[in-house]
Short mmCIF file of C-alpha atoms in Angstrom, two decimals:
data_model
loop_
_atom_site.label_atom_id
_atom_site.label_comp_id
_atom_site.label_asym_id
_atom_site.label_seq_id
_atom_site.Cartn_x
_atom_site.Cartn_y
_atom_site.Cartn_z
CA MET A 1 -34.17 28.92 -42.61
CA ASP A 2 -38.04 29.03 -42.96
CA ARG A 3 -39.56 31.31 -45.59
CA ALA A 4 -36.46 31.50 -47.66
CA GLY A 5 -37.37 33.60 -50.72
CA LEU A 6 -40.73 35.17 -50.96
CA SER A 7 -43.46 34.97 -48.32
CA PRO A 8 -45.98 37.15 -50.18
CA ASN A 9 -49.02 37.27 -47.86
CA ASP A 10 -46.92 38.02 -44.86
CA GLY A 11 -45.74 41.34 -46.13
CA PRO A 12 -42.39 43.04 -46.91
CA THR A 13 -40.93 42.32 -43.38
CA HIS A 14 -41.23 38.59 -43.74
CA HIS A 15 -39.61 37.93 -47.13
CA GLY A 16 -36.51 35.69 -46.62
CA LEU A 17 -34.28 37.41 -49.12
CA PHE A 18 -31.31 38.54 -47.01
CA ASP A 19 -29.96 35.58 -45.18
CA VAL A 20 -27.41 34.37 -47.77
CA SER A 21 -25.71 37.74 -47.61
CA TYR A 22 -25.21 37.67 -43.79
CA LEU A 23 -24.58 33.91 -43.45
CA ASN A 24 -21.85 33.81 -46.03
CA CYS A 25 -19.46 35.50 -43.80
CA ILE A 26 -19.61 32.84 -41.01
CA PRO A 27 -16.47 30.77 -41.10
CA ASN A 28 -17.01 27.00 -41.73
CA ALA A 29 -20.73 27.47 -42.32
CA VAL A 30 -22.64 25.16 -44.66
CA ILE A 31 -25.46 26.76 -46.50
CA MET A 32 -27.86 24.59 -48.53
CA GLN A 33 -31.01 25.00 -50.53
CA PRO A 34 -33.00 22.06 -51.78
CA ARG A 35 -34.87 21.94 -55.11
CA HIS A 36 -37.56 19.64 -53.71
CA GLU A 37 -38.93 17.82 -50.77
CA ASN A 38 -36.76 14.69 -51.04
CA GLU A 39 -33.51 16.83 -51.24
CA LEU A 40 -34.64 18.68 -48.12
CA GLN A 41 -34.72 15.37 -46.35
CA ASP A 42 -31.26 14.62 -47.58
CA MET A 43 -29.91 18.00 -46.44
CA LEU A 44 -31.41 17.70 -43.01
CA TYR A 45 -29.77 14.28 -42.61
CA THR A 46 -26.45 15.78 -43.95
CA SER A 47 -26.58 18.82 -41.70
CA VAL A 48 -26.71 16.81 -38.47
CA ARG A 49 -23.75 14.72 -39.50
CA CYS A 50 -21.40 17.27 -41.08
CA GLY A 51 -19.80 18.53 -37.85
CA GLN A 52 -20.17 22.18 -38.94
CA PRO A 53 -22.76 24.99 -38.46
CA ALA A 54 -25.32 24.17 -41.14
CA PHE A 55 -28.17 26.27 -42.54
CA ILE A 56 -30.97 24.96 -44.81
CA ARG A 57 -33.05 27.40 -46.80
CA TYR A 58 -36.52 26.28 -47.55
CA PRO A 59 -39.59 28.28 -48.80
CA ARG A 60 -43.00 28.79 -47.40
CA GLY A 61 -45.70 26.94 -49.30
CA ASN A 62 -46.02 23.67 -51.14
CA GLY A 63 -43.07 21.62 -52.43
CA VAL A 64 -42.71 20.36 -55.97
CA GLY A 65 -44.62 17.08 -55.03
CA VAL A 66 -41.97 14.49 -55.38
CA GLY A 67 -42.00 11.42 -53.18
CA LEU A 68 -39.67 10.85 -50.30
CA SER A 69 -37.05 8.09 -50.31
CA GLU A 70 -37.38 5.53 -47.49
CA LYS A 71 -33.92 6.47 -46.35
CA ALA A 72 -32.24 9.78 -46.49
CA LYS A 73 -28.89 10.14 -48.35
CA LEU A 74 -25.75 11.79 -47.08
CA LEU A 75 -24.77 14.46 -49.58
CA GLU A 76 -21.21 15.36 -50.30
CA ILE A 77 -20.62 18.77 -48.90
CA GLY A 78 -20.09 21.31 -51.59
CA LYS A 79 -21.03 19.06 -54.44
CA ALA A 80 -23.58 20.43 -57.11
CA GLU A 81 -25.74 18.27 -59.32
CA VAL A 82 -25.73 18.66 -63.11
CA LEU A 83 -29.23 18.06 -64.45
CA THR A 84 -28.84 18.67 -68.18
CA ASP A 85 -25.86 19.01 -70.61
CA GLY A 86 -25.92 21.81 -73.20
CA ASP A 87 -23.71 23.96 -75.31
CA LEU A 88 -25.27 27.52 -74.98
CA GLY A 89 -23.74 28.06 -71.50
CA ALA A 90 -24.36 27.05 -67.91
CA ILE A 91 -27.38 28.00 -65.67
CA TRP A 92 -26.54 27.67 -62.04
CA ALA A 93 -29.81 27.71 -59.99
CA LEU A 94 -30.92 27.34 -56.32
CA GLY A 95 -34.07 25.88 -54.72
CA ASP A 96 -37.26 26.17 -56.61
CA PHE A 97 -35.53 28.24 -59.33
CA VAL A 98 -34.00 25.02 -60.43
CA GLU A 99 -37.40 24.06 -61.96
CA VAL A 100 -37.56 27.50 -63.62
CA ALA A 101 -34.11 26.91 -65.16
CA LEU A 102 -35.27 23.56 -66.44
CA ASP A 103 -38.30 25.25 -67.88
CA ILE A 104 -36.16 27.85 -69.65
CA ASN A 105 -33.87 25.18 -70.99
CA SER A 106 -36.82 23.19 -72.50
CA ARG A 107 -37.91 26.41 -74.23
CA PHE A 108 -34.57 26.80 -75.72
CA LEU A 109 -34.53 23.28 -76.92
CA LYS A 110 -37.98 23.62 -78.43
CA ASN A 111 -37.24 27.05 -80.13
CA TYR A 112 -33.59 26.62 -81.08
CA GLY A 113 -32.73 22.99 -80.87
CA GLN A 114 -29.90 24.00 -78.36
CA GLY A 115 -29.93 24.07 -74.60
CA PHE A 116 -27.96 24.79 -71.53
CA THR A 117 -26.11 22.90 -68.91
CA VAL A 118 -28.38 23.29 -65.87
CA VAL A 119 -26.90 22.94 -62.43
CA ASN A 120 -28.78 22.39 -59.23
CA ALA A 121 -26.27 24.14 -57.09
CA ARG A 122 -27.41 22.72 -53.79
CA PHE A 123 -24.70 24.40 -51.82
CA ILE A 124 -24.27 28.10 -51.56
CA LYS A 125 -21.25 27.60 -49.13
CA PRO A 126 -19.07 25.91 -49.87
CA ILE A 127 -19.84 26.17 -53.59
CA ASP A 128 -18.70 23.52 -56.04
CA GLU A 129 -15.53 25.24 -57.01
CA ALA A 130 -14.21 22.53 -59.27
CA LEU A 131 -17.33 22.31 -61.35
CA LEU A 132 -17.65 26.11 -61.60
CA LEU A 133 -14.12 26.52 -62.92
CA GLU A 134 -14.67 23.59 -65.30
CA HIS A 135 -17.67 25.50 -66.63
CA ALA A 136 -15.73 28.76 -66.79
CA ASP A 137 -13.24 26.95 -69.16
CA GLN A 138 -16.02 25.29 -71.10
CA PHE A 139 -18.46 28.21 -71.67
CA ASP A 140 -18.17 31.89 -72.29
CA ARG A 141 -21.36 32.74 -70.28
CA ILE A 142 -22.87 31.60 -66.95
CA PHE A 143 -26.33 32.60 -65.66
CA THR A 144 -27.33 32.40 -61.95
CA LEU A 145 -30.84 32.18 -60.58
CA GLU A 146 -31.48 32.75 -56.89
CA ASP A 147 -34.36 33.53 -54.49
CA GLY A 148 -32.44 36.09 -52.52
CA VAL A 149 -30.91 39.61 -52.96
CA LEU A 150 -28.24 39.87 -55.49
CA LYS A 151 -26.00 41.92 -53.14
CA GLY A 152 -23.71 39.49 -51.36
CA GLY A 153 -25.74 36.59 -52.61
CA PHE A 154 -25.11 33.39 -54.50
CA GLY A 155 -24.37 35.01 -57.76
CA SER A 156 -21.95 37.28 -56.09
CA THR A 157 -20.18 34.36 -54.65
CA ILE A 158 -19.72 33.06 -58.14
CA LEU A 159 -18.44 36.28 -59.38
CA GLU A 160 -15.88 36.55 -56.56
CA LEU A 161 -14.63 33.00 -57.13
CA LEU A 162 -14.25 33.51 -60.89
CA SER A 163 -12.39 36.77 -60.35
CA GLU A 164 -10.01 35.12 -57.81
CA ASN A 165 -9.14 32.53 -60.47
CA LYS A 166 -8.79 35.16 -63.19
CA LYS A 167 -11.70 33.83 -65.25
CA GLY A 168 -13.03 36.51 -67.64
CA LEU A 169 -16.30 35.03 -68.89
CA GLU A 170 -19.61 36.89 -68.56
CA VAL A 171 -21.88 36.13 -65.65
CA THR A 172 -25.47 37.34 -65.71
CA ARG A 173 -27.19 37.19 -62.33
CA PHE A 174 -30.94 36.98 -61.73
CA GLY A 175 -32.33 37.58 -58.31
CA TRP A 176 -33.92 40.29 -56.08
CA PRO A 177 -32.90 43.99 -56.27
CA ASP A 178 -31.47 46.00 -53.36
CA GLU A 179 -34.83 47.09 -51.96
CA PHE A 180 -37.65 45.83 -49.73
CA ILE A 181 -40.05 43.75 -51.75
CA PRO A 182 -43.74 44.60 -51.19
CA HIS A 183 -46.57 42.45 -50.15
CA GLY A 184 -48.28 40.38 -52.87
CA ASP A 185 -51.00 37.88 -53.49
CA SER A 186 -48.69 35.13 -54.68
CA VAL A 187 -45.05 34.15 -55.41
CA ASP A 188 -45.92 33.99 -59.05
CA GLN A 189 -47.42 37.49 -59.06
CA ILE A 190 -44.42 39.16 -57.36
CA ARG A 191 -41.88 37.29 -59.64
CA GLU A 192 -43.85 38.53 -62.60
CA ASP A 193 -43.85 42.03 -61.39
CA PHE A 194 -40.14 42.00 -60.96
CA GLY A 195 -39.28 40.07 -64.12
CA LEU A 196 -38.31 36.88 -62.45
CA ASP A 197 -40.90 34.55 -63.90
CA ALA A 198 -40.01 31.98 -66.57
CA ASP A 199 -41.37 34.01 -69.38
CA ALA A 200 -39.37 37.07 -68.51
CA LEU A 201 -36.20 35.11 -67.73
CA PHE A 202 -36.45 33.28 -71.07
CA SER A 203 -36.66 36.66 -72.87
CA LYS A 204 -33.84 38.14 -70.93
CA ILE A 205 -31.47 35.19 -71.39
CA SER A 206 -32.36 35.17 -75.08
CA SER A 207 -31.43 38.79 -75.55
CA THR A 208 -28.07 38.38 -74.00
CA LEU A 209 -26.86 35.50 -76.18
CA PRO A 210 -26.15 37.45 -79.33
CA ASN A 211 -23.39 39.17 -77.38
CA SER A 212 -21.64 35.93 -77.22
CA SER A 213 -19.72 34.85 -80.41
CA ARG A 214 -19.87 31.15 -79.34
CA SER A 215 -23.58 31.30 -78.57
CA ARG A 216 -24.27 33.15 -81.87
CA ARG A 217 -22.55 30.31 -83.77
CA LEU A 218 -24.53 27.68 -81.90
CA LEU A 219 -27.99 29.30 -82.44
CA ALA A 220 -27.21 29.69 -86.10
CA SER A 221 -26.26 26.14 -86.60
#
């Protein structure tokens, strides 16, 4: 899925923000989104060997800049990757928003001495249900970051799964609104306009934490 997320210079008709919502309803589909170039290589290798219809979302533009392994790795379908361990809650992120999540976590560590468990979700469908339910029992708040519309998207999938399992924790979703996103000069500029840049997200996440008694205690410690 080329141009997943924003494609700013191509205009509002070319942003790839709606595909998760319409792919999620396809039975047995595997929907993946890599955080960097090497993971894209692994997902391509995995997709042709999984025996299911597979979709890989990747953005227009440059990658993170990591090197490629000599041999691609077969990923376990539906298995997320935990990148950091923290006590304030869990941040589940997709694609290049994983780097944003890590940036936000670094700011919390610097400012408060406390951080988050940051998850590179990798798979939108099937989602890592076991890890998600573990986090639902461990934390009282989960944040989701996605480069797609919120309606029917990754965060909605998490809400649905938690509801089905009668988990009552708070979920705060960050993604694109239910509207056509305009043309822009750059991804950074449009994200800033819509409050989805790292500065804005750090501020928004910080403002939600006092609503959580567990997070209040941690930040005060």
